[in-house]
PDB file of C-alpha atoms and ligand atoms in Angstrom:
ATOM      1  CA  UNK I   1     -69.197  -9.062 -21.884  1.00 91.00           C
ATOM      2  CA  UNK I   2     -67.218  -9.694 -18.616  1.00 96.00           C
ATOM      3  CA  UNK I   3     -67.475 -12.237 -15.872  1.00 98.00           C
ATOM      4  CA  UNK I   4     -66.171 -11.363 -12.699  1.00 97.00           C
ATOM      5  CA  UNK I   5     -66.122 -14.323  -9.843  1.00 96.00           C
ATOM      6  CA  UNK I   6     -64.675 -14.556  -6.371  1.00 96.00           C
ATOM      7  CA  UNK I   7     -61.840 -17.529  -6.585  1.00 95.00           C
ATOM      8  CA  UNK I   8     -61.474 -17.458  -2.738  1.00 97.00           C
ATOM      9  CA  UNK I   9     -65.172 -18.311  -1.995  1.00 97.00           C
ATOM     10  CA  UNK I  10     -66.149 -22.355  -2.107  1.00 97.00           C
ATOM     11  CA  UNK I  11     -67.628 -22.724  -5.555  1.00 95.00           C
ATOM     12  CA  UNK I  12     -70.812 -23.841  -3.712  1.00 95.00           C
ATOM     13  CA  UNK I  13     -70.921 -19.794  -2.894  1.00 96.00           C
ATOM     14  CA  UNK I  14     -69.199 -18.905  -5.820  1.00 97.00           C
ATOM     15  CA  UNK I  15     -71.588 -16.717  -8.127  1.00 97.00           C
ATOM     16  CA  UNK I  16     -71.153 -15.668 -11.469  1.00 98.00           C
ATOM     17  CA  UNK I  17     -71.296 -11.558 -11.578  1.00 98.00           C
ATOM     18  CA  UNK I  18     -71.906 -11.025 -15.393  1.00 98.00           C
ATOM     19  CA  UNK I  19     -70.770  -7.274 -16.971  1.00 98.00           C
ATOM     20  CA  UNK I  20     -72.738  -5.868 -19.936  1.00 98.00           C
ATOM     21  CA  UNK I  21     -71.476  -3.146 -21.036  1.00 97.00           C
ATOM     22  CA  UNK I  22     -74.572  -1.219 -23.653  1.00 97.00           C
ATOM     23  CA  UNK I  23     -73.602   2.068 -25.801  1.00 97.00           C
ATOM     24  CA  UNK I  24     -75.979   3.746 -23.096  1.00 97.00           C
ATOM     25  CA  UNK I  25     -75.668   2.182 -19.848  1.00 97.00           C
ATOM     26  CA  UNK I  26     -74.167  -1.071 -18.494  1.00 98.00           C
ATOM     27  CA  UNK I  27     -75.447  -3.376 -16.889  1.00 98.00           C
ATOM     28  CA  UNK I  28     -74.322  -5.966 -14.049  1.00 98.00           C
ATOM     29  CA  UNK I  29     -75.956  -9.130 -12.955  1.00 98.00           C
ATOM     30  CA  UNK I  30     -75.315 -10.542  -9.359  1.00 98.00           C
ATOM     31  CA  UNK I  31     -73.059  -8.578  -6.758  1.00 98.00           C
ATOM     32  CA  UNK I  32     -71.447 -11.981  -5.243  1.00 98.00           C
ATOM     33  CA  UNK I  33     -70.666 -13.039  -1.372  1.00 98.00           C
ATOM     34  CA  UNK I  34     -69.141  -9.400  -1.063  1.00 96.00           C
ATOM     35  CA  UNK I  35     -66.420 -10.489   1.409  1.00 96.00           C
ATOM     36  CA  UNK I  36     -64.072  -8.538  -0.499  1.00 96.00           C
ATOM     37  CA  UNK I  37     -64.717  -5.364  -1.892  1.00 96.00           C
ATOM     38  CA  UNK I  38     -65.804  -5.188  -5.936  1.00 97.00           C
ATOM     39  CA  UNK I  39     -64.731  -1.721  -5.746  1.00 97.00           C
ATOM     40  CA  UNK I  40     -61.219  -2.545  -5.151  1.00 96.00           C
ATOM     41  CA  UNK I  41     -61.218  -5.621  -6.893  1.00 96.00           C
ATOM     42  CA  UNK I  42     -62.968  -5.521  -9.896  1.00 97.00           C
ATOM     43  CA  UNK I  43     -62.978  -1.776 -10.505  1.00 97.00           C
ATOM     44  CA  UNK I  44     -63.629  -1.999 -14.213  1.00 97.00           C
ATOM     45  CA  UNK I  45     -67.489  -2.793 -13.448  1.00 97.00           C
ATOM     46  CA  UNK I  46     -67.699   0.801 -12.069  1.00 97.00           C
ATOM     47  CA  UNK I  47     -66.252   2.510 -15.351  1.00 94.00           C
ATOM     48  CA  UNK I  48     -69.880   3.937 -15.443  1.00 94.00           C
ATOM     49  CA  UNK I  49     -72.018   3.581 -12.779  1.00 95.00           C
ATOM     50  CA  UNK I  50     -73.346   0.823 -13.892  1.00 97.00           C
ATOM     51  CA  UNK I  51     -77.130  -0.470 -12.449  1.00 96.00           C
ATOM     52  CA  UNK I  52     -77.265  -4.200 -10.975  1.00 98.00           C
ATOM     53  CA  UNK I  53     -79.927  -6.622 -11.294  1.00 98.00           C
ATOM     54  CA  UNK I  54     -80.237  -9.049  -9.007  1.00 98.00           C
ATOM     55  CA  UNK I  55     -81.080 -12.806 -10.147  1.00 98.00           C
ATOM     56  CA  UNK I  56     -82.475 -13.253  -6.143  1.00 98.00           C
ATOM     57  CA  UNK I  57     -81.313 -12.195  -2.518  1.00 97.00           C
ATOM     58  CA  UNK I  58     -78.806 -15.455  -1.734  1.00 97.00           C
ATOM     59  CA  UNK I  59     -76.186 -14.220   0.153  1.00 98.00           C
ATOM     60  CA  UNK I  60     -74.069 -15.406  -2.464  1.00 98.00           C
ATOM     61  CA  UNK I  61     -75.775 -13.035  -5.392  1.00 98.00           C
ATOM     62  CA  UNK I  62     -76.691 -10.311  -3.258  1.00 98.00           C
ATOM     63  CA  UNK I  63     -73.494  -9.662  -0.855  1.00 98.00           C
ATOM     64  CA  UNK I  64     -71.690  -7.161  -3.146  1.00 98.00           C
ATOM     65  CA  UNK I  65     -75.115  -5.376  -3.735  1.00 98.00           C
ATOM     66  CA  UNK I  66     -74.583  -2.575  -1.323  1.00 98.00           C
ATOM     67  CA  UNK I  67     -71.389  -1.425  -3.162  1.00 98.00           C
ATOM     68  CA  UNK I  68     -73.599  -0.364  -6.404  1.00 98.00           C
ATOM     69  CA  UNK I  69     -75.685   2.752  -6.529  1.00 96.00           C
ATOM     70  CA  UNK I  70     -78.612   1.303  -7.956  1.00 94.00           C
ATOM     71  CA  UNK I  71     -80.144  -2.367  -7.166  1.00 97.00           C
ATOM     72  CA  UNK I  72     -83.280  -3.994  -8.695  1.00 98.00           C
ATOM     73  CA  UNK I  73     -84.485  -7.147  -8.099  1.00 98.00           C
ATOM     74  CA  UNK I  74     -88.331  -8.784  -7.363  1.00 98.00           C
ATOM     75  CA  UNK I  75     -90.277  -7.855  -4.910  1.00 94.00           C
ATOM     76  CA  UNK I  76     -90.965 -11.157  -3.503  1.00 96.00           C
ATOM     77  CA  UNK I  77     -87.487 -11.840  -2.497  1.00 96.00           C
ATOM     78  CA  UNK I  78     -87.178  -8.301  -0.142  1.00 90.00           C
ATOM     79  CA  UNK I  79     -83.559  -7.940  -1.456  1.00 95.00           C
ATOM     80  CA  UNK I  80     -83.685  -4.331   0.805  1.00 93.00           C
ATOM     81  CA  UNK I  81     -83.855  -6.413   3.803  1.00 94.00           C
ATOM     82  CA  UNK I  82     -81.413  -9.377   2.892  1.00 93.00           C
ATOM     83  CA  UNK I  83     -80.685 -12.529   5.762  1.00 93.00           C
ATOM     84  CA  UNK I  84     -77.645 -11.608   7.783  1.00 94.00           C
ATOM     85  CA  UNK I  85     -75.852 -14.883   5.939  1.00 96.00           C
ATOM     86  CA  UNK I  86     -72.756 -16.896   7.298  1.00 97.00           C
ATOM     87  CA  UNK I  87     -69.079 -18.130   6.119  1.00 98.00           C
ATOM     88  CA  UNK I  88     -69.653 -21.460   8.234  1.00 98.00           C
ATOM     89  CA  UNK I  89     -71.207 -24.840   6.560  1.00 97.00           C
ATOM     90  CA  UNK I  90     -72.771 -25.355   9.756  1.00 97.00           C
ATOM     91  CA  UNK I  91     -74.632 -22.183  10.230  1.00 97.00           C
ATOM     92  CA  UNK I  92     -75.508 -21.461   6.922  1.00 97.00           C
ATOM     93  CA  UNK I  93     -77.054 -24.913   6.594  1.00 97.00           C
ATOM     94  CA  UNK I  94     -79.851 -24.072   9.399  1.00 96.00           C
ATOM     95  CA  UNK I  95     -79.561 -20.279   7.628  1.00 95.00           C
ATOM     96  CA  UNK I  96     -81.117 -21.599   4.970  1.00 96.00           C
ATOM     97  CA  UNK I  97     -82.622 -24.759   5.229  1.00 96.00           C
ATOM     98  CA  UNK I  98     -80.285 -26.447   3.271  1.00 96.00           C
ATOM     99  CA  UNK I  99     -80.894 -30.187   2.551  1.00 95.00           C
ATOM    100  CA  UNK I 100     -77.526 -32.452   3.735  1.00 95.00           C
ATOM    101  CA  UNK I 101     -76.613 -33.902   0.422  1.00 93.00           C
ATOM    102  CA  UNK I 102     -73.706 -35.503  -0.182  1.00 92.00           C
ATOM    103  CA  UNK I 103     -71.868 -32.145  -1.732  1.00 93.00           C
ATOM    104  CA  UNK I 104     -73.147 -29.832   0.917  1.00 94.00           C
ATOM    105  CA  UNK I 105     -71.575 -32.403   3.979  1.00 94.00           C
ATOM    106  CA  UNK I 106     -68.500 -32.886   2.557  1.00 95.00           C
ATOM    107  CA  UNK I 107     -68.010 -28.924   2.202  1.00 96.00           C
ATOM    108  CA  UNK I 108     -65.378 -27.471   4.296  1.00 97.00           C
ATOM    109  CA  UNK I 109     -66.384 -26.082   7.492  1.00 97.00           C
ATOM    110  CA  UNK I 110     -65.006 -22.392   6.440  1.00 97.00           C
ATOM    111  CA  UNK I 111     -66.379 -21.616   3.078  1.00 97.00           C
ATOM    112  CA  UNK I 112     -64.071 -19.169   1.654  1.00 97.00           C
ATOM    113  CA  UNK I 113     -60.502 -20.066   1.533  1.00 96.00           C
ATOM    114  CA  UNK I 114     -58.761 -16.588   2.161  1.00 96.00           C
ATOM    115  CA  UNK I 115     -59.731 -13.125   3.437  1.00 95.00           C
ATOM    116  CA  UNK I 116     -59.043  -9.584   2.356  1.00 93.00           C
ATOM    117  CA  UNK I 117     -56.949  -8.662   5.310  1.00 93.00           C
ATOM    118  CA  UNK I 118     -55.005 -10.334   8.019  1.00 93.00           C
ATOM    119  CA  UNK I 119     -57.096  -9.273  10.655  1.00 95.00           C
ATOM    120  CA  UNK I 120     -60.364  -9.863   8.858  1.00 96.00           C
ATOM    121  CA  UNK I 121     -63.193 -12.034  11.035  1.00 97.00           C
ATOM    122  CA  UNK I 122     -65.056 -14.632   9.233  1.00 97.00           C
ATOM    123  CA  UNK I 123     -67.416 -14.821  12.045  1.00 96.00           C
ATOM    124  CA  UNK I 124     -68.397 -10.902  11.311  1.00 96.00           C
ATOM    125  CA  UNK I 125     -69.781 -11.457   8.118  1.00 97.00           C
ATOM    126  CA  UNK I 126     -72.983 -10.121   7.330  1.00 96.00           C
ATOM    127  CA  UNK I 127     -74.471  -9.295   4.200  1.00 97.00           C
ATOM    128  CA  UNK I 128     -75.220  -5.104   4.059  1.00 96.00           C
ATOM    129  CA  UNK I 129     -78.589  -4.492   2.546  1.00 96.00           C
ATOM    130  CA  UNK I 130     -78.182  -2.490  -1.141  1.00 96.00           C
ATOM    131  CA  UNK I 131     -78.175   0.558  -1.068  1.00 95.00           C
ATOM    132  CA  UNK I 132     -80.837   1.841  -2.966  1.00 91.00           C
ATOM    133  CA  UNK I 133     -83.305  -1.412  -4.591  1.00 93.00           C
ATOM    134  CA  UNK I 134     -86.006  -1.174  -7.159  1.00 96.00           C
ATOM    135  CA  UNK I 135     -88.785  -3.519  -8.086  1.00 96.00           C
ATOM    136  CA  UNK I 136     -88.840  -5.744 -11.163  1.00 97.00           C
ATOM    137  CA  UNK I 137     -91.788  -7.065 -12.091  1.00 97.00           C
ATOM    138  CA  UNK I 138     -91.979  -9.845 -14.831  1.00 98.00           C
ATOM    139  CA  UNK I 139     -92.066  -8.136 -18.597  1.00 98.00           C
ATOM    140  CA  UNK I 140     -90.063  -5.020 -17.525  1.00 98.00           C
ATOM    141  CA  UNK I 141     -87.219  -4.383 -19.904  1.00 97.00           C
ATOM    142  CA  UNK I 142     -83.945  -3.229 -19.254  1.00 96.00           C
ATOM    143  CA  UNK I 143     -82.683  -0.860 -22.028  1.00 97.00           C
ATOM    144  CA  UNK I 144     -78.559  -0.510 -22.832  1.00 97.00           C
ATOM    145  CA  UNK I 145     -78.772   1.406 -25.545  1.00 97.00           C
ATOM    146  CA  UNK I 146     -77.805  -1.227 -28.543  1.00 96.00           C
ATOM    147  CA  UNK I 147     -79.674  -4.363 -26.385  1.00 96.00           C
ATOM    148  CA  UNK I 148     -82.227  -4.398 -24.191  1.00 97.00           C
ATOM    149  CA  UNK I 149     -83.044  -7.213 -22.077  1.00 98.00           C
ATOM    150  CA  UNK I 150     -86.759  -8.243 -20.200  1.00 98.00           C
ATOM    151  CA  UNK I 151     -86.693  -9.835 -16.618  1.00 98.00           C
ATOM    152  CA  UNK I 152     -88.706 -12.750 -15.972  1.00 98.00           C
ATOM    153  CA  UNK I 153     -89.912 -13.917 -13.303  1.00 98.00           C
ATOM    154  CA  UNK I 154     -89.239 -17.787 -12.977  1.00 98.00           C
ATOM    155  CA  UNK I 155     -90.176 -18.905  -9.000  1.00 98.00           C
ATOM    156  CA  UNK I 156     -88.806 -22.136  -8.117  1.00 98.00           C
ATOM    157  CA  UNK I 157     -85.275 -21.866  -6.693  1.00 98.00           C
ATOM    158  CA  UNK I 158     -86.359 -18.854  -4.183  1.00 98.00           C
ATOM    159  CA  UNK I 159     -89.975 -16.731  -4.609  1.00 98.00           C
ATOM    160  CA  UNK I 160     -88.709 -13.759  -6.449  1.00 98.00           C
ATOM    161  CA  UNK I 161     -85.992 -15.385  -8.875  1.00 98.00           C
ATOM    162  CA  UNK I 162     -85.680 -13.394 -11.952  1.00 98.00           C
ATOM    163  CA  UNK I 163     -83.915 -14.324 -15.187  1.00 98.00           C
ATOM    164  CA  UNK I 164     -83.115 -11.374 -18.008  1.00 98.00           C
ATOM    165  CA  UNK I 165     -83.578 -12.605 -21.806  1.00 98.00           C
ATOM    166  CA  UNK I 166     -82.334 -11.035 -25.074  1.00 97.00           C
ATOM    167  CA  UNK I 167     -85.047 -12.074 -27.522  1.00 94.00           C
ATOM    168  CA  UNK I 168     -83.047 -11.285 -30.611  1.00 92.00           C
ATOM    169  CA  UNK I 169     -79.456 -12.702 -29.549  1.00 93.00           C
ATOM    170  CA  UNK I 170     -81.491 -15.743 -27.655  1.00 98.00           C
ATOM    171  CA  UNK I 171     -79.113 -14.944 -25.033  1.00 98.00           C
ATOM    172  CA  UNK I 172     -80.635 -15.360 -21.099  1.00 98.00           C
ATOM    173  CA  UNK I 173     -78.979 -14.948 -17.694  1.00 98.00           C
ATOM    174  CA  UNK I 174     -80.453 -17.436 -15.862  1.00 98.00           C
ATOM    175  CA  UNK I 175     -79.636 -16.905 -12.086  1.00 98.00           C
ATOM    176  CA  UNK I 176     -79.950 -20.307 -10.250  1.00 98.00           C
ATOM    177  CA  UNK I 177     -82.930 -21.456 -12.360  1.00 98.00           C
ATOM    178  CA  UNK I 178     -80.534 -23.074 -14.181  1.00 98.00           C
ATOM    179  CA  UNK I 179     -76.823 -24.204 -14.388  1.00 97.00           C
ATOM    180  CA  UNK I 180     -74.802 -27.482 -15.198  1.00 96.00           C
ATOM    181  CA  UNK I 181     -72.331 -27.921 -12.580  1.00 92.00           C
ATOM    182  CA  UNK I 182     -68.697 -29.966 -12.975  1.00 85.00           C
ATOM    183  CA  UNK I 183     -69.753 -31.302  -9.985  1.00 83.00           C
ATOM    184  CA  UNK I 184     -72.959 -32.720 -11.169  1.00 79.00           C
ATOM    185  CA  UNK I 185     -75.434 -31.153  -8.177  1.00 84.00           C
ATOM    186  CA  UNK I 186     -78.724 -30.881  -9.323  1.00 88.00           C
ATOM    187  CA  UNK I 187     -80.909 -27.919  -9.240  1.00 95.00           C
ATOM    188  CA  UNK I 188     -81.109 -26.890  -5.970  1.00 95.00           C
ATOM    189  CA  UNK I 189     -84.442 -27.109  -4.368  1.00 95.00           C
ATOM    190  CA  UNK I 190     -83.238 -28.285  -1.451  1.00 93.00           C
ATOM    191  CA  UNK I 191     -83.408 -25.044   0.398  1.00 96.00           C
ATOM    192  CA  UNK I 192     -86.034 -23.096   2.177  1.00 96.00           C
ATOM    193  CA  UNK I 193     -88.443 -20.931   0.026  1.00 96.00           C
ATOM    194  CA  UNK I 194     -88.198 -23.078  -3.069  1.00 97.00           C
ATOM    195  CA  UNK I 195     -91.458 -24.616  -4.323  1.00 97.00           C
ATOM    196  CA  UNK I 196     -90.965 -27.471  -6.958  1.00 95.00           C
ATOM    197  CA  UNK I 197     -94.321 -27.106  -8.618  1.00 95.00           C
ATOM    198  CA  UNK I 198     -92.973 -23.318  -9.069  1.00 97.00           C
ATOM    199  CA  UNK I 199     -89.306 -24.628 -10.249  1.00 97.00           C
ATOM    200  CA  UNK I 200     -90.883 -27.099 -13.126  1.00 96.00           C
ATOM    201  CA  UNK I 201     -93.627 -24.334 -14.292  1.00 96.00           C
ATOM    202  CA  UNK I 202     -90.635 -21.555 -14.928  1.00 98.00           C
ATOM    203  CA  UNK I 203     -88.312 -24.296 -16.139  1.00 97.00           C
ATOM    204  CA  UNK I 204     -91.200 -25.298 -18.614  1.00 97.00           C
ATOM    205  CA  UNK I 205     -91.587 -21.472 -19.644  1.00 98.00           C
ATOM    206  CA  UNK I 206     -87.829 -21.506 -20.221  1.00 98.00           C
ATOM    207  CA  UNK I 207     -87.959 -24.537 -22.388  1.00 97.00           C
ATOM    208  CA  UNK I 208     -90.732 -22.929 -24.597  1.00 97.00           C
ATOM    209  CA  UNK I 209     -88.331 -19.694 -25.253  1.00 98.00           C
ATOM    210  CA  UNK I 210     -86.041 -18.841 -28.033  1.00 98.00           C
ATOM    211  CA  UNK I 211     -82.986 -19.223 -25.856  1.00 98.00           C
ATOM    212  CA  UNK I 212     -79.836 -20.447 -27.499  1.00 98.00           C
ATOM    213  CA  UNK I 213     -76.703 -19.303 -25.088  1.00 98.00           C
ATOM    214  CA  UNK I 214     -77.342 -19.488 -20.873  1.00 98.00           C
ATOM    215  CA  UNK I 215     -75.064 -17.490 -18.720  1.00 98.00           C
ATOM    216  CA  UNK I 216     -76.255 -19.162 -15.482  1.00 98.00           C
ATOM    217  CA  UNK I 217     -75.542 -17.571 -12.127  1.00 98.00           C
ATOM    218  CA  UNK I 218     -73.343 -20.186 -11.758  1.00 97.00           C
ATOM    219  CA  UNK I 219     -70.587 -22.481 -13.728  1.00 96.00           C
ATOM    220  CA  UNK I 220     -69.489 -21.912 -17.783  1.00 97.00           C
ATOM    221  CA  UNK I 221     -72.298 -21.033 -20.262  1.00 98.00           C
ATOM    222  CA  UNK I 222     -74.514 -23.741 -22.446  1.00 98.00           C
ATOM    223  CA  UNK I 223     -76.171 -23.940 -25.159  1.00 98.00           C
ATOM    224  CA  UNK I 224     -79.884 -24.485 -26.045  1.00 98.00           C
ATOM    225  CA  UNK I 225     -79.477 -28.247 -26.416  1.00 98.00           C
ATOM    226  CA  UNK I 226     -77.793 -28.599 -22.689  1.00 97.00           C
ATOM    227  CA  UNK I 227     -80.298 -26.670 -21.691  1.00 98.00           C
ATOM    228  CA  UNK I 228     -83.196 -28.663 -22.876  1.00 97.00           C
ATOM    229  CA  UNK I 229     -81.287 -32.077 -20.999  1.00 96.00           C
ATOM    230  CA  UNK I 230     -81.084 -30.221 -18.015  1.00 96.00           C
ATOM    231  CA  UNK I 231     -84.765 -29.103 -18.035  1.00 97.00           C
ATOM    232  CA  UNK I 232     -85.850 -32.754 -19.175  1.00 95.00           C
ATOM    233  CA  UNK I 233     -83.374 -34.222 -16.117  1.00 94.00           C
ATOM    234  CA  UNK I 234     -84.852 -31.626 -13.365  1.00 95.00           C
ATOM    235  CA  UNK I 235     -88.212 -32.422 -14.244  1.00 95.00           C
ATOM    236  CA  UNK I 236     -87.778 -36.099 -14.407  1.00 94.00           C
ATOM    237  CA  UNK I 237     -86.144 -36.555 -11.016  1.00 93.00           C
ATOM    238  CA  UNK I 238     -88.954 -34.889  -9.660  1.00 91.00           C
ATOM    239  CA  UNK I 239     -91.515 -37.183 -11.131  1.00 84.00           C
ATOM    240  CA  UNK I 240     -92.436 -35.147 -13.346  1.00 73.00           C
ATOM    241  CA  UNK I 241     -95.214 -33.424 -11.270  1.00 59.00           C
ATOM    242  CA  UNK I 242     -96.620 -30.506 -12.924  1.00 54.00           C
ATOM    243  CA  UNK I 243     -98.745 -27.865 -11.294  1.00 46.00           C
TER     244      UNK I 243
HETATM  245 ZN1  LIG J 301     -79.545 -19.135  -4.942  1.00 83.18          ZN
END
């Protein structure tokens, strides 16, 4: 499996695009900010066409999208029409309703630290809608040929999040369900169109799943016991209100 990520965007932005490659089709998870090309710089995930899931419409999962010829994602998070999105702290924190924490004020102004071309304008960024995007529903499967994977649908972070799991490997792409930062953020609910009653009813569902290796939409992989503390933390700080 590959992992292609963009080293010039502020890791706050900076998604994990994940590369499976099956015996009959392959398979990529999250397109990324998409202020440089994929195409031209990470040209091995086109070796075949492959199709692209997306975890949820973020600007920072879905920027990429409209390089791929075939985009799926749920249809509560209308990827096909996807928020016009910003390179500035300022204007991405009334973009998306972004609670001021600590880590999101002390984030540089610009959020990526280098452009594709001299004459490129941060202040021209938009995200481009994908070009073609399917509906997943929860339970639908996703077959490579030697592994096949079922999306789940796990509200919480945004309406429409979606995570893929490998029963038999315990292996599942999380998306921004879940992730365990360096920089210790928390789960981030703190943002317009998250519900926390939603977040701690997928997280529970998570919990209760075979899952013993996470490749989160963002920072290194964990393992099953990592995930559990980061379940059992989440729910915690939010007083534990179920339902
Ligand atoms: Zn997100």
């Amino acid at each position: 499996m590959g992992l292609v990520t963009e080293p010039h965007v502020h890791p706050f932005l900076r998604c994990n695009i994940w590369h499976l490659r099956g015996t009959e089709r392959d398979l990529v998870v999250d397109a990324g900010l998409g202020v440089h090309s994929l195409r031209a710089g990470a040209p091995q995930l086109f070796d075949r066409e492959p199709d692209l899931v997306l975890t949820h419409s973020h600007l920072d999962h879905i920027g990429g999208a409209h390089e791929f010829t075939t985009s799926y994602a749920h249809v509560a998070e209308r990827a096909h029409t996807p928020a016009t999105g910003t390179l500035r702290r300022g204007r991405l924190i009334d973009a998306l309703g972004l609670d001021v924490t600590p880590y999101v004020a002390a984030m540089p102004e610009l959020l990526v630290d280098a452009v594709p071309t001299e004459d490129y304008d941060v202040d021209a960024f938009a995200v481009r809608a994908p070009r073609s995007c399917a509906t997943v529903v929860d339970g639908d499967e996703v077959d490579l040929g030697d592994r096949t994977l079922t999306a789940l649908h796990l509200p919480g972070h945004s309406p429409g999040s979606i995570a893929l799991f490998e029963p038999h490997e315990g292996v599942l792409f999380s998306g921004d369900l879940v992730y365990d930062l360096d920089s210790g953020e928390e789960l981030l609910d703190g943002i317009r169109g998250a519900v926390v009653a939603d977040y701690i009813s997928s997280l529970e569902r998570v919990a209760d799943l075979p899952v013993t290796v996470v490749y989160p939409g963002h920072g290194d992989p964990f393992g099953r016991e990592r995930l559990l503390t980061l379940i059992r933390d989440y729910i915690d700080s939010r007083g534990g209100i179920i339902r």
